[in-house]
Short mmCIF file of C-alpha atoms and ligand atoms in Angstrom, two decimals:
data_model
loop_
_atom_site.label_atom_id
_atom_site.label_comp_id
_atom_site.label_asym_id
_atom_site.label_seq_id
_atom_site.Cartn_x
_atom_site.Cartn_y
_atom_site.Cartn_z
CA UNK A 22 16.87 -22.22 -11.88
CA UNK A 23 15.56 -23.85 -8.01
CA UNK A 24 14.52 -20.61 -6.51
CA UNK A 25 13.11 -21.26 -3.04
CA UNK A 26 11.20 -17.78 -1.54
CA UNK A 27 10.77 -17.37 2.23
CA UNK A 28 7.46 -15.63 2.55
CA UNK A 29 3.69 -16.67 1.20
CA UNK A 30 3.14 -12.70 2.00
CA UNK A 31 2.05 -9.70 -1.44
CA UNK A 32 5.76 -9.81 -2.20
CA UNK A 33 6.31 -13.50 -1.69
CA UNK A 34 3.57 -15.21 -3.51
CA UNK A 35 3.91 -13.20 -6.19
CA UNK A 36 7.31 -13.65 -7.07
CA UNK A 37 7.29 -17.21 -6.34
CA UNK A 38 4.32 -17.04 -9.01
CA UNK A 39 5.54 -14.88 -11.22
CA UNK A 40 9.55 -16.90 -11.57
CA UNK A 41 6.97 -19.40 -11.93
CA UNK A 42 5.77 -18.62 -15.13
CA UNK A 43 9.41 -17.38 -15.87
CA UNK A 44 10.13 -20.78 -16.04
CA UNK A 45 11.96 -21.77 -13.53
CA UNK A 46 11.04 -23.79 -10.16
CA UNK A 47 9.91 -22.75 -7.01
CA UNK A 48 9.25 -23.71 -3.75
CA UNK A 49 7.66 -21.06 -1.53
CA UNK A 50 7.94 -21.05 2.10
CA UNK A 51 5.08 -20.43 4.70
CA UNK A 52 5.46 -20.68 8.33
CA UNK A 53 1.87 -20.34 9.05
CA UNK A 54 -0.32 -23.26 8.86
CA UNK A 55 -3.04 -22.11 7.91
CA UNK A 56 -1.73 -19.49 5.42
CA UNK A 57 -0.09 -22.76 3.77
CA UNK A 58 -2.79 -25.49 4.05
CA UNK A 59 -4.26 -22.45 2.33
CA UNK A 60 -2.44 -21.83 -0.49
CA UNK A 61 -1.82 -25.45 -1.16
CA UNK A 62 -5.41 -26.06 -1.68
CA UNK A 63 -6.20 -23.80 -4.48
CA UNK A 64 -6.92 -19.81 -2.66
CA UNK A 65 -4.81 -17.54 -2.77
CA UNK A 66 -5.38 -15.56 0.53
CA UNK A 67 -5.33 -11.98 -0.42
CA UNK A 68 -6.86 -10.17 -3.35
CA UNK A 69 -4.47 -9.74 -6.35
CA UNK A 70 -6.36 -8.88 -9.22
CA UNK A 71 -3.71 -11.96 -11.99
CA UNK A 72 -2.32 -13.83 -9.37
CA UNK A 73 -4.07 -16.52 -8.64
CA UNK A 74 -3.63 -17.71 -12.16
CA UNK A 75 -0.54 -16.93 -12.28
CA UNK A 76 -0.54 -19.08 -8.65
CA UNK A 77 -3.12 -22.23 -10.07
CA UNK A 78 -0.96 -22.94 -13.95
CA UNK A 79 2.02 -22.92 -11.58
CA UNK A 80 1.25 -24.82 -8.96
CA UNK A 81 -0.78 -27.70 -11.75
CA UNK A 82 2.74 -27.40 -14.29
CA UNK A 83 4.68 -28.29 -11.39
CA UNK A 84 6.33 -25.26 -11.48
CA UNK A 85 5.49 -23.72 -8.20
CA UNK A 86 4.69 -25.70 -4.73
CA UNK A 87 4.36 -24.69 -1.48
CA UNK A 88 6.07 -26.29 1.90
CA UNK A 89 7.02 -24.98 5.44
CA UNK A 90 10.24 -26.58 5.50
CA UNK A 91 13.00 -23.71 5.08
CA UNK A 92 16.29 -25.40 5.69
CA UNK A 93 15.54 -28.41 3.52
CA UNK A 94 13.82 -26.76 0.42
CA UNK A 95 16.56 -23.78 0.47
CA UNK A 96 19.44 -27.23 1.44
CA UNK A 97 18.47 -27.50 -2.87
CA UNK A 98 18.24 -24.18 -4.00
CA UNK A 99 20.26 -22.15 -6.53
CA UNK A 100 18.82 -18.77 -4.82
CA UNK A 101 17.02 -17.78 -1.88
CA UNK A 102 14.67 -15.28 -1.59
CA UNK A 103 13.80 -13.77 1.45
CA UNK A 104 10.71 -11.54 1.28
CA UNK A 105 9.24 -11.86 5.37
CA UNK A 106 7.14 -8.76 6.68
CA UNK A 107 9.52 -6.33 8.11
CA UNK A 108 6.69 -4.25 10.22
CA UNK A 109 7.34 -0.87 12.67
CA UNK A 110 8.94 -1.33 15.79
CA UNK A 111 8.14 -0.02 18.82
CA UNK A 112 9.93 3.63 17.56
CA UNK A 113 8.72 3.64 14.22
CA UNK A 114 12.02 0.83 13.75
CA UNK A 115 11.70 -1.78 10.95
CA UNK A 116 10.95 -4.88 13.11
CA UNK A 117 14.05 -8.17 11.87
CA UNK A 118 12.66 -10.34 13.70
CA UNK A 119 11.45 -12.89 10.16
CA UNK A 120 14.71 -12.22 9.38
CA UNK A 121 16.02 -13.52 11.80
CA UNK A 122 14.83 -16.09 12.42
CA UNK A 123 15.20 -17.10 8.62
CA UNK A 124 19.40 -16.54 9.25
CA UNK A 125 19.66 -18.20 12.12
CA UNK A 126 17.61 -21.50 9.96
CA UNK A 127 20.46 -20.66 6.87
CA UNK A 128 23.45 -20.46 9.12
CA UNK A 129 22.89 -24.17 9.12
CA UNK A 130 23.60 -24.96 5.83
CA UNK A 131 27.47 -25.13 4.83
CA UNK A 132 29.11 -24.97 1.96
CA UNK A 133 27.56 -23.79 -1.25
CA UNK A 134 27.47 -21.74 -3.54
CA UNK A 135 23.57 -20.43 -3.40
CA UNK A 136 22.48 -17.03 -3.80
CA UNK A 137 20.70 -14.98 0.12
CA UNK A 138 18.75 -12.48 -1.88
CA UNK A 139 16.97 -10.24 0.81
CA UNK A 140 13.71 -8.97 -1.08
CA UNK A 141 12.38 -7.76 2.79
CA UNK A 142 12.84 -3.75 3.40
CA UNK A 143 15.57 -3.50 5.61
CA UNK A 144 17.34 -0.63 6.99
CA UNK A 145 20.11 0.35 5.63
CA UNK A 146 23.78 -1.44 6.74
CA UNK A 147 21.00 -4.81 7.52
CA UNK A 148 22.13 -6.88 4.70
CA UNK A 149 26.50 -6.60 5.29
CA UNK A 150 25.66 -8.28 8.22
CA UNK A 151 23.51 -10.91 7.40
CA UNK A 152 26.43 -11.98 4.92
CA UNK A 153 29.02 -10.86 7.06
CA UNK A 154 27.12 -13.78 9.81
CA UNK A 155 26.27 -16.25 7.20
CA UNK A 156 30.36 -15.76 5.72
CA UNK A 157 31.39 -17.99 8.57
CA UNK A 158 29.18 -20.79 7.31
CA UNK A 159 30.50 -20.56 3.63
CA UNK A 160 26.64 -21.25 3.04
CA UNK A 161 25.29 -17.30 0.82
CA UNK A 162 26.22 -15.46 -1.43
CA UNK A 163 24.16 -12.26 0.29
CA UNK A 164 22.82 -9.42 -1.94
CA UNK A 165 19.63 -6.74 -1.10
CA UNK A 166 17.68 -6.90 -3.91
CA UNK A 167 14.63 -4.88 -3.38
CA UNK A 168 11.31 -4.88 -4.56
CA UNK A 169 9.33 -2.31 -5.88
CA UNK A 170 5.71 -3.31 -6.53
CA UNK A 171 2.66 -2.12 -5.78
CA UNK A 172 -0.57 -4.08 -4.14
CA UNK A 173 -3.10 -3.93 -6.30
CA UNK A 174 -0.65 -4.18 -9.70
CA UNK A 175 1.53 -7.07 -8.13
CA UNK A 176 1.65 -8.46 -11.42
CA UNK A 177 1.74 -6.53 -13.53
CA UNK A 178 4.55 -4.01 -11.89
CA UNK A 179 6.86 -7.84 -11.52
CA UNK A 180 6.86 -8.21 -15.67
CA UNK A 181 6.89 -4.94 -15.87
CA UNK A 182 9.94 -3.37 -13.43
CA UNK A 183 11.03 -0.26 -14.38
CA UNK A 184 14.53 -0.74 -12.81
CA UNK A 185 15.88 -3.84 -11.18
CA UNK A 186 18.99 -3.49 -8.17
CA UNK A 187 21.65 -6.00 -7.00
CA UNK A 188 23.51 -4.75 -4.23
CA UNK A 189 25.40 -7.41 -3.03
CA UNK A 190 29.17 -7.31 -2.81
CA UNK A 191 29.98 -10.81 -4.56
CA UNK A 192 30.41 -10.93 -7.86
CA UNK A 193 28.32 -14.50 -8.14
CA UNK A 194 25.21 -13.28 -6.49
CA UNK A 195 25.87 -10.31 -8.91
CA UNK A 196 25.54 -12.70 -11.60
CA UNK A 197 23.02 -15.06 -10.80
CA UNK A 198 20.33 -12.10 -9.40
CA UNK A 199 21.18 -9.67 -12.94
CA UNK A 200 21.13 -12.85 -15.08
CA UNK A 201 16.82 -14.49 -13.75
CA UNK A 202 15.74 -10.75 -13.68
CA UNK A 203 17.40 -9.64 -17.79
CA UNK A 204 14.62 -11.68 -18.91
CA UNK A 205 12.55 -8.87 -17.96
CA UNK A 206 13.75 -5.79 -20.43
CA UNK A 207 14.38 -3.12 -16.99
CA UNK A 208 17.36 -1.60 -16.27
CA UNK A 209 20.05 -3.22 -13.91
CA UNK A 210 21.34 -1.07 -11.06
CA UNK A 211 24.28 -2.80 -9.52
CA UNK A 212 25.92 -1.84 -6.48
CA UNK A 213 26.36 -2.19 -2.63
CA UNK A 214 23.74 -3.18 0.17
CA UNK A 215 23.67 -0.30 1.80
CA UNK A 216 23.09 1.37 -1.70
CA UNK A 217 20.50 -0.67 -2.83
CA UNK A 218 18.90 -0.62 0.85
CA UNK A 219 18.43 3.05 0.12
CA UNK A 220 16.97 3.23 -2.77
CA UNK A 221 14.31 0.87 -1.93
CA UNK A 222 13.64 4.12 1.38
CA UNK A 223 14.60 6.94 -0.77
CA UNK A 224 11.80 5.82 -3.34
CA UNK A 225 9.17 5.05 -0.50
CA UNK A 226 9.97 8.38 1.28
CA UNK A 227 9.36 9.91 -1.86
CA UNK A 228 6.85 9.37 -3.20
CA UNK A 229 5.02 10.02 0.21
CA UNK A 230 6.38 13.04 0.29
CA UNK A 231 4.63 13.69 -3.50
CA UNK A 232 1.35 12.92 -2.04
CA UNK A 233 2.38 14.40 1.62
CA UNK A 234 2.97 18.28 -0.49
CA UNK A 235 0.24 17.65 -3.34
CA UNK A 236 -1.98 17.42 0.04
CA UNK A 237 -0.73 20.86 1.67
CA UNK A 238 -1.93 21.83 -2.02
CA UNK A 239 -5.04 21.25 -1.91
CA UNK A 240 -5.38 22.17 1.93
CA UNK A 241 -4.00 26.18 0.09
CA UNK A 242 -6.08 25.57 -2.66
CA UNK A 243 -9.03 25.07 -0.48
CA UNK A 244 -8.77 28.54 0.84
CA UNK A 245 -6.64 30.21 -2.25
CA UNK A 246 -10.28 29.35 -4.63
CA UNK A 247 -7.27 27.88 -6.75
CA UNK A 248 -8.66 25.13 -8.93
CA UNK A 249 -6.11 22.09 -7.95
CA UNK A 250 -6.60 19.97 -10.88
CA UNK A 251 -5.42 22.92 -13.59
CA UNK A 252 -2.62 23.22 -10.42
CA UNK A 253 -1.88 19.35 -10.67
CA UNK A 254 -1.71 19.39 -14.58
CA UNK A 255 0.32 22.30 -14.51
CA UNK A 256 2.91 20.97 -12.37
CA UNK A 257 2.78 17.26 -14.13
CA UNK A 258 3.65 18.63 -17.57
CA UNK A 259 6.74 19.14 -16.39
CA UNK A 260 8.99 16.36 -16.91
CA UNK A 261 11.48 17.33 -14.07
CA UNK A 262 7.77 16.67 -11.63
CA UNK A 263 5.91 14.53 -13.39
CA UNK A 264 2.40 13.64 -12.74
CA UNK A 265 2.75 10.68 -11.19
CA UNK A 266 1.74 10.14 -6.64
CA UNK A 267 -0.21 13.42 -6.88
CA UNK A 268 -3.75 12.78 -6.08
CA UNK A 269 -4.43 14.16 -3.19
CA UNK A 270 -6.78 13.69 -0.30
CA UNK A 271 -6.81 11.58 3.06
CA UNK A 272 -3.51 10.63 2.16
CA UNK A 273 -1.50 7.35 2.15
CA UNK A 274 -2.17 4.33 3.94
CA UNK A 275 -0.82 0.58 3.43
CA UNK A 276 1.62 -1.57 4.85
CA UNK A 277 4.71 0.10 3.14
CA UNK A 278 4.64 3.81 2.83
CA UNK A 279 3.82 4.63 6.14
CA UNK A 280 6.00 2.31 7.70
CA UNK A 281 9.20 2.98 5.54
CA UNK A 282 9.47 6.63 6.07
CA UNK A 283 9.11 5.69 9.66
CA UNK A 284 11.78 3.54 9.16
CA UNK A 285 13.94 5.64 7.89
CA UNK A 286 13.03 9.09 10.25
CA UNK A 287 13.94 7.01 12.96
CA UNK A 288 17.90 5.58 10.31
CA UNK A 289 18.67 8.67 10.45
CA UNK A 290 17.37 9.85 14.41
CA UNK A 291 20.09 6.78 15.60
CA UNK A 292 22.78 9.12 12.95
CA UNK A 293 22.17 12.53 15.21
CA UNK A 294 20.49 14.15 11.48
CA UNK A 295 17.34 15.49 12.13
CA UNK A 296 15.09 14.27 9.64
CA UNK A 297 13.00 17.15 9.01
CA UNK A 298 11.03 16.74 6.06
CA UNK A 299 10.05 12.80 6.92
CA UNK A 300 8.83 14.25 10.00
CA UNK A 301 7.24 17.31 8.04
CA UNK A 302 5.55 14.47 5.58
CA UNK A 303 3.99 12.21 8.71
CA UNK A 304 2.93 14.35 10.07
CA UNK A 305 0.65 16.14 7.22
CA UNK A 306 -1.06 12.69 6.51
CA UNK A 307 -1.33 12.52 9.75
CA UNK A 308 -3.53 15.42 9.43
CA UNK A 309 -5.28 14.57 6.39
CA UNK A 310 -7.02 11.95 8.25
CA UNK A 311 -7.75 14.30 11.04
CA UNK A 312 -9.01 17.10 8.78
CA UNK A 313 -11.50 14.97 6.89
CA UNK A 314 -13.44 14.33 9.72
CA UNK A 315 -12.91 17.49 11.52
CA UNK A 316 -15.06 18.28 7.69
CA UNK A 317 -17.79 15.76 7.90
CA UNK A 318 -18.05 17.20 11.44
CA UNK A 319 -18.85 21.00 10.70
CA UNK A 320 -20.99 19.82 7.49
CA UNK A 321 -22.90 17.98 9.18
CA UNK A 322 -22.83 20.44 12.12
CA UNK A 323 -21.78 17.23 14.46
CA UNK A 324 -20.99 13.74 14.32
CA UNK A 325 -23.30 12.29 16.93
CA UNK A 326 -27.06 11.21 15.89
CA UNK A 327 -25.73 11.29 12.27
CA UNK A 328 -24.96 8.58 10.38
CA UNK A 329 -22.70 7.87 6.96
CA UNK A 330 -21.92 5.92 4.86
CA UNK A 331 -18.34 4.47 4.30
CA UNK A 332 -17.46 3.80 0.70
CA UNK A 333 -14.06 1.85 0.43
CA UNK A 334 -12.04 0.90 3.36
CA UNK A 335 -8.72 -1.05 1.75
CA UNK A 336 -5.70 1.37 2.62
CA UNK A 337 -6.40 1.83 -1.51
CA UNK A 338 -8.39 0.50 -4.29
CA UNK A 339 -7.44 -3.03 -6.26
CA UNK A 340 -6.78 -4.22 -2.53
CA UNK A 341 -8.49 -5.99 0.30
CA UNK A 342 -5.57 -4.49 2.47
CA UNK A 343 -6.63 -2.49 5.50
CA UNK A 344 -3.41 -2.51 7.43
CA UNK A 345 -2.78 1.73 7.74
CA UNK A 346 -5.46 1.96 5.67
CA UNK A 347 -6.64 5.88 5.84
CA UNK A 348 -9.94 5.47 5.34
CA UNK A 349 -10.83 2.55 8.03
CA UNK A 350 -9.12 5.01 10.64
CA UNK A 351 -11.19 7.34 9.73
CA UNK A 352 -14.29 4.78 9.62
CA UNK A 353 -12.73 4.80 13.79
CA UNK A 354 -12.86 7.97 14.23
CA UNK A 355 -16.22 8.45 12.82
CA UNK A 356 -17.37 5.59 14.58
CA UNK A 357 -15.48 7.03 19.02
CA UNK A 358 -17.42 10.30 17.69
CA UNK A 359 -21.25 8.95 18.10
CA UNK A 360 -21.88 8.10 14.46
CA UNK A 361 -23.08 5.47 12.34
CA UNK A 362 -20.95 4.50 10.58
CA UNK A 363 -23.34 2.67 7.07
CA UNK A 364 -19.99 0.85 5.38
CA UNK A 365 -18.72 -1.17 2.47
CA UNK A 366 -16.01 -2.57 0.11
CA UNK A 367 -16.11 -4.32 -2.44
CA UNK A 368 -13.49 -7.02 -1.76
CA UNK A 369 -11.45 -6.00 1.62
CA UNK A 370 -14.92 -5.49 4.48
CA UNK A 371 -14.14 -9.03 5.80
CA UNK A 372 -9.85 -8.18 6.16
CA UNK A 373 -12.01 -4.42 8.55
CA UNK A 374 -13.99 -6.56 10.10
CA UNK A 375 -11.79 -8.35 11.70
CA UNK A 376 -9.29 -5.07 13.18
CA UNK A 377 -13.04 -3.52 12.92
CA UNK A 378 -16.05 -4.99 14.75
CA UNK A 379 -17.76 -2.69 15.35
CA UNK A 380 -18.32 -0.80 12.08
CA UNK A 381 -21.01 -2.70 9.51
CA UNK A 382 -20.48 -3.67 6.55
CA UNK A 383 -23.35 -3.79 3.65
CA UNK A 384 -22.77 -5.84 0.50
CA UNK A 385 -24.52 -4.09 -0.99
CA UNK A 386 -23.37 0.13 -2.20
CA UNK A 387 -26.69 0.94 -1.96
CA UNK A 388 -27.67 -0.70 1.28
CA UNK A 389 -24.75 1.09 2.41
CA UNK A 390 -25.97 5.06 1.86
CA UNK A 391 -29.58 3.99 2.82
CA UNK A 392 -31.23 6.54 5.33
CA UNK A 393 -27.49 8.59 5.42
CA UNK A 394 -26.44 12.59 6.48
CA UNK A 395 -23.07 11.78 3.70
CA UNK A 396 -21.74 9.39 2.11
CA UNK A 397 -17.86 9.38 1.99
CA UNK A 398 -15.81 8.41 -0.97
CA UNK A 399 -12.30 6.77 0.85
CA UNK A 400 -10.91 4.72 -1.52
CA UNK A 401 -10.80 5.16 -4.82
CA UNK A 402 -12.37 2.10 -6.42
CA UNK A 403 -13.21 2.04 -10.11
CA UNK A 404 -16.70 0.49 -9.43
CA UNK A 405 -17.58 3.61 -7.38
CA UNK A 406 -17.91 5.22 -10.66
CA UNK A 407 -20.24 3.65 -12.53
CA UNK A 408 -22.63 3.72 -9.71
CA UNK A 409 -26.08 5.22 -10.06
CA UNK A 410 -25.91 7.87 -8.01
CA UNK A 411 -29.46 8.68 -9.15
CA UNK A 412 -30.57 5.84 -7.08
CA UNK A 413 -28.77 7.03 -3.83
CA UNK A 414 -29.29 10.47 -4.40
CA UNK A 415 -33.71 8.86 -3.74
CA UNK A 416 -32.21 7.25 -1.23
CA UNK A 417 -29.99 9.54 0.92
CA UNK A 418 -30.97 11.31 3.73
CA UNK A 419 -28.70 14.23 3.00
CA UNK A 420 -27.64 15.30 -0.83
CA UNK A 421 -24.02 15.61 0.36
CA UNK A 422 -20.39 13.34 -0.53
CA UNK A 423 -17.77 14.42 0.98
CA UNK A 424 -14.78 12.76 -1.72
CA UNK A 425 -11.58 12.37 0.54
CA UNK A 426 -9.84 10.77 -3.42
CA UNK A 427 -10.83 13.03 -5.78
CA UNK A 428 -12.57 10.29 -7.55
CA UNK A 429 -12.99 13.45 -10.39
CA UNK A 430 -17.19 12.76 -9.11
CA UNK A 431 -18.27 15.68 -8.75
CA UNK A 432 -19.71 17.34 -11.53
CA UNK A 433 -22.08 14.38 -12.10
CA UNK A 434 -22.47 13.99 -8.17
CA UNK A 435 -23.46 17.59 -8.74
CA UNK A 436 -26.03 17.81 -11.30
CA UNK A 437 -27.35 14.57 -10.00
CA UNK A 438 -28.73 17.18 -7.10
CA UNK A 439 -25.39 16.42 -4.72
CA UNK A 440 -23.59 18.76 -2.23
CA UNK A 441 -19.67 17.70 -3.10
CA UNK A 442 -16.73 18.57 -1.20
CA UNK A 443 -13.15 17.05 -3.03
CA UNK A 444 -9.85 18.06 -1.90
CA UNK A 445 -8.71 20.69 -3.32
CA UNK A 446 -11.71 22.60 -4.60
CA UNK A 447 -14.79 24.40 -2.44
CA UNK A 448 -17.48 23.25 -1.70
CA UNK A 449 -20.16 22.01 -4.88
CA UNK A 450 -23.90 21.92 -5.15
CA UNK A 451 -26.77 23.08 -3.09
CA UNK A 452 -25.71 23.41 0.07
CA UNK A 453 -28.31 21.94 3.17
CA UNK A 454 -26.72 23.70 6.09
CA UNK A 455 -26.31 27.59 7.04
CA UNK A 456 -24.62 30.50 5.93
CA UNK A 457 -22.12 30.69 8.32
CA UNK A 458 -21.45 27.46 8.25
CA UNK A 459 -20.76 27.57 4.35
CA UNK A 460 -18.55 29.55 5.12
CA UNK A 461 -15.98 28.82 7.50
CA UNK A 462 -16.42 26.34 4.28
CA UNK A 463 -15.27 28.57 0.99
C1 UGA B 12 3.90 1.03 -2.25
C2 UGA B 12 5.52 1.93 -4.08
O1 UGA B 12 4.29 2.38 -4.55
C3 UGA B 12 5.91 0.33 -4.10
O2 UGA B 12 6.83 0.72 -4.91
C4 UGA B 12 7.24 -1.15 -2.76
O3 UGA B 12 7.15 -1.45 -3.85
C5 UGA B 12 5.37 -0.83 -2.21
O4 UGA B 12 4.54 0.24 -2.36
C6 UGA B 12 6.49 -1.78 -0.97
O5 UGA B 12 7.00 -0.84 -0.51
O6 UGA B 12 6.16 -3.04 -0.46
P1 UGA B 12 1.81 0.19 -2.47
O7 UGA B 12 1.84 0.16 -1.04
O8 UGA B 12 1.13 -1.31 -2.59
O9 UGA B 12 3.07 0.20 -3.08
O10 UGA B 12 0.92 1.27 -2.70
P2 UGA B 12 1.10 3.08 -3.46
O11 UGA B 12 -0.03 2.15 -4.58
O12 UGA B 12 2.64 3.17 -4.21
O13 UGA B 12 0.00 4.05 -2.80
C7 UGA B 12 0.23 3.61 -1.33
C8 UGA B 12 -1.27 5.15 -0.82
O14 UGA B 12 -0.13 6.33 -0.94
C9 UGA B 12 -1.96 4.23 -0.94
O15 UGA B 12 -2.73 5.02 0.30
C10 UGA B 12 -2.34 5.35 -2.29
O16 UGA B 12 -3.95 5.20 -2.12
C11 UGA B 12 -1.98 6.70 -1.25
N1 UGA B 12 -1.85 7.24 -3.09
C12 UGA B 12 -1.03 7.13 -4.33
C13 UGA B 12 -2.69 8.72 -2.85
O17 UGA B 12 -2.70 8.82 -1.48
N2 UGA B 12 -1.69 9.50 -3.12
C14 UGA B 12 -1.93 9.39 -5.42
O18 UGA B 12 -1.51 10.02 -6.05
C15 UGA B 12 -1.00 7.63 -5.25
#
């Protein structure tokens, strides 16, 4: 098929490269000239495993190209995917200005049997509104086709989806999108646009709910002396609950979960439905970051004048994305409370520096830990498990590790002589502070 993908962000660029890999001719439209040039010259603008190779393959094979001209490309495409961003507006609602800009441009096209599929996460009702608007020009059949890719494993997720959701009132759009995604072998859920839009929000909100739930349980485990790992295992073995998204720690971040929960809560308020659970999910998530910084402060007997190493800045492993990263928010709070921070991230240091120029980032994780009063593990990078912790023990001023991600390193670190705090467990190892403070935590 001749396909146009609008937006070369995480979703758009992955979609474009993967559809080209499936043998389609894909033109990806990016309006930001710097980004467009970088991609054309062979650079992937963000860290995403497997994507640079697919981009090269698609471009060299002549199936994938990039342009800044939307209308021209859309005119000759059978399917146009809109994959532009929908960030949070002032009250948490989704800001649809980028989607509207695309629809405005497409409304200039008349009389064609093209499909417009909205990949961008849009509030319930948006797809039908766009369809009504474009119906006048008879240029497009409109569908909502939500995306479920995760950053850091987007390519893998594209080729092994759990489901394809198509929400449309157009038989032609349903048939063409089904034909496009059926080869991937996932169940196809064909429905109306509001239902498809709701599936996307509900899925992200549910994942966020699981995370906030386990964080609340973890906080409780710390006080009652229950072992969170076993509690989580006990939950996960029940197929009605499942083992996923039960990793406790400093909470969820990124460009999707926080934004989508806020947008769903705002949508609920618009319809006078009180979003009690969604608000609680956000509150627990915010409190996890505060709680973590408070904990470090008490452990160190104050933050002013102390030095801490922050290992990990991206919102999760596998990406250089620092949008709404809990790690970066924590680093910022530590700085604000007078601590010196020495940070490291295998790929996100540059992005972090742009957001937080005051943050000193080191290329070498060992250097980041030198003469520090505590080492904080804030992103679950596998690299940190493989560090030589014996060497780190020699470098630090005080052997304290506060694990914000439940990396499972505690036993090993205790053997190396560290005192370790991980979510859902009391302090382990020998702790170099007063009995009074220790008691507060156990
Ligand atoms: C999320 C969804 O998982 C995707 O299905 C969806 O397509 C995407 O949003 C989107 O809407 O575009 P993503 O933002 O890439 O994907 O990140 P996740 O892997 O879901 O992780 C989100 C956050 O939750 C991260 O900060 C992660 O560290 C945290 N998390 C995840 C936990 O704290 N505990 C867990 O058990 C799992």
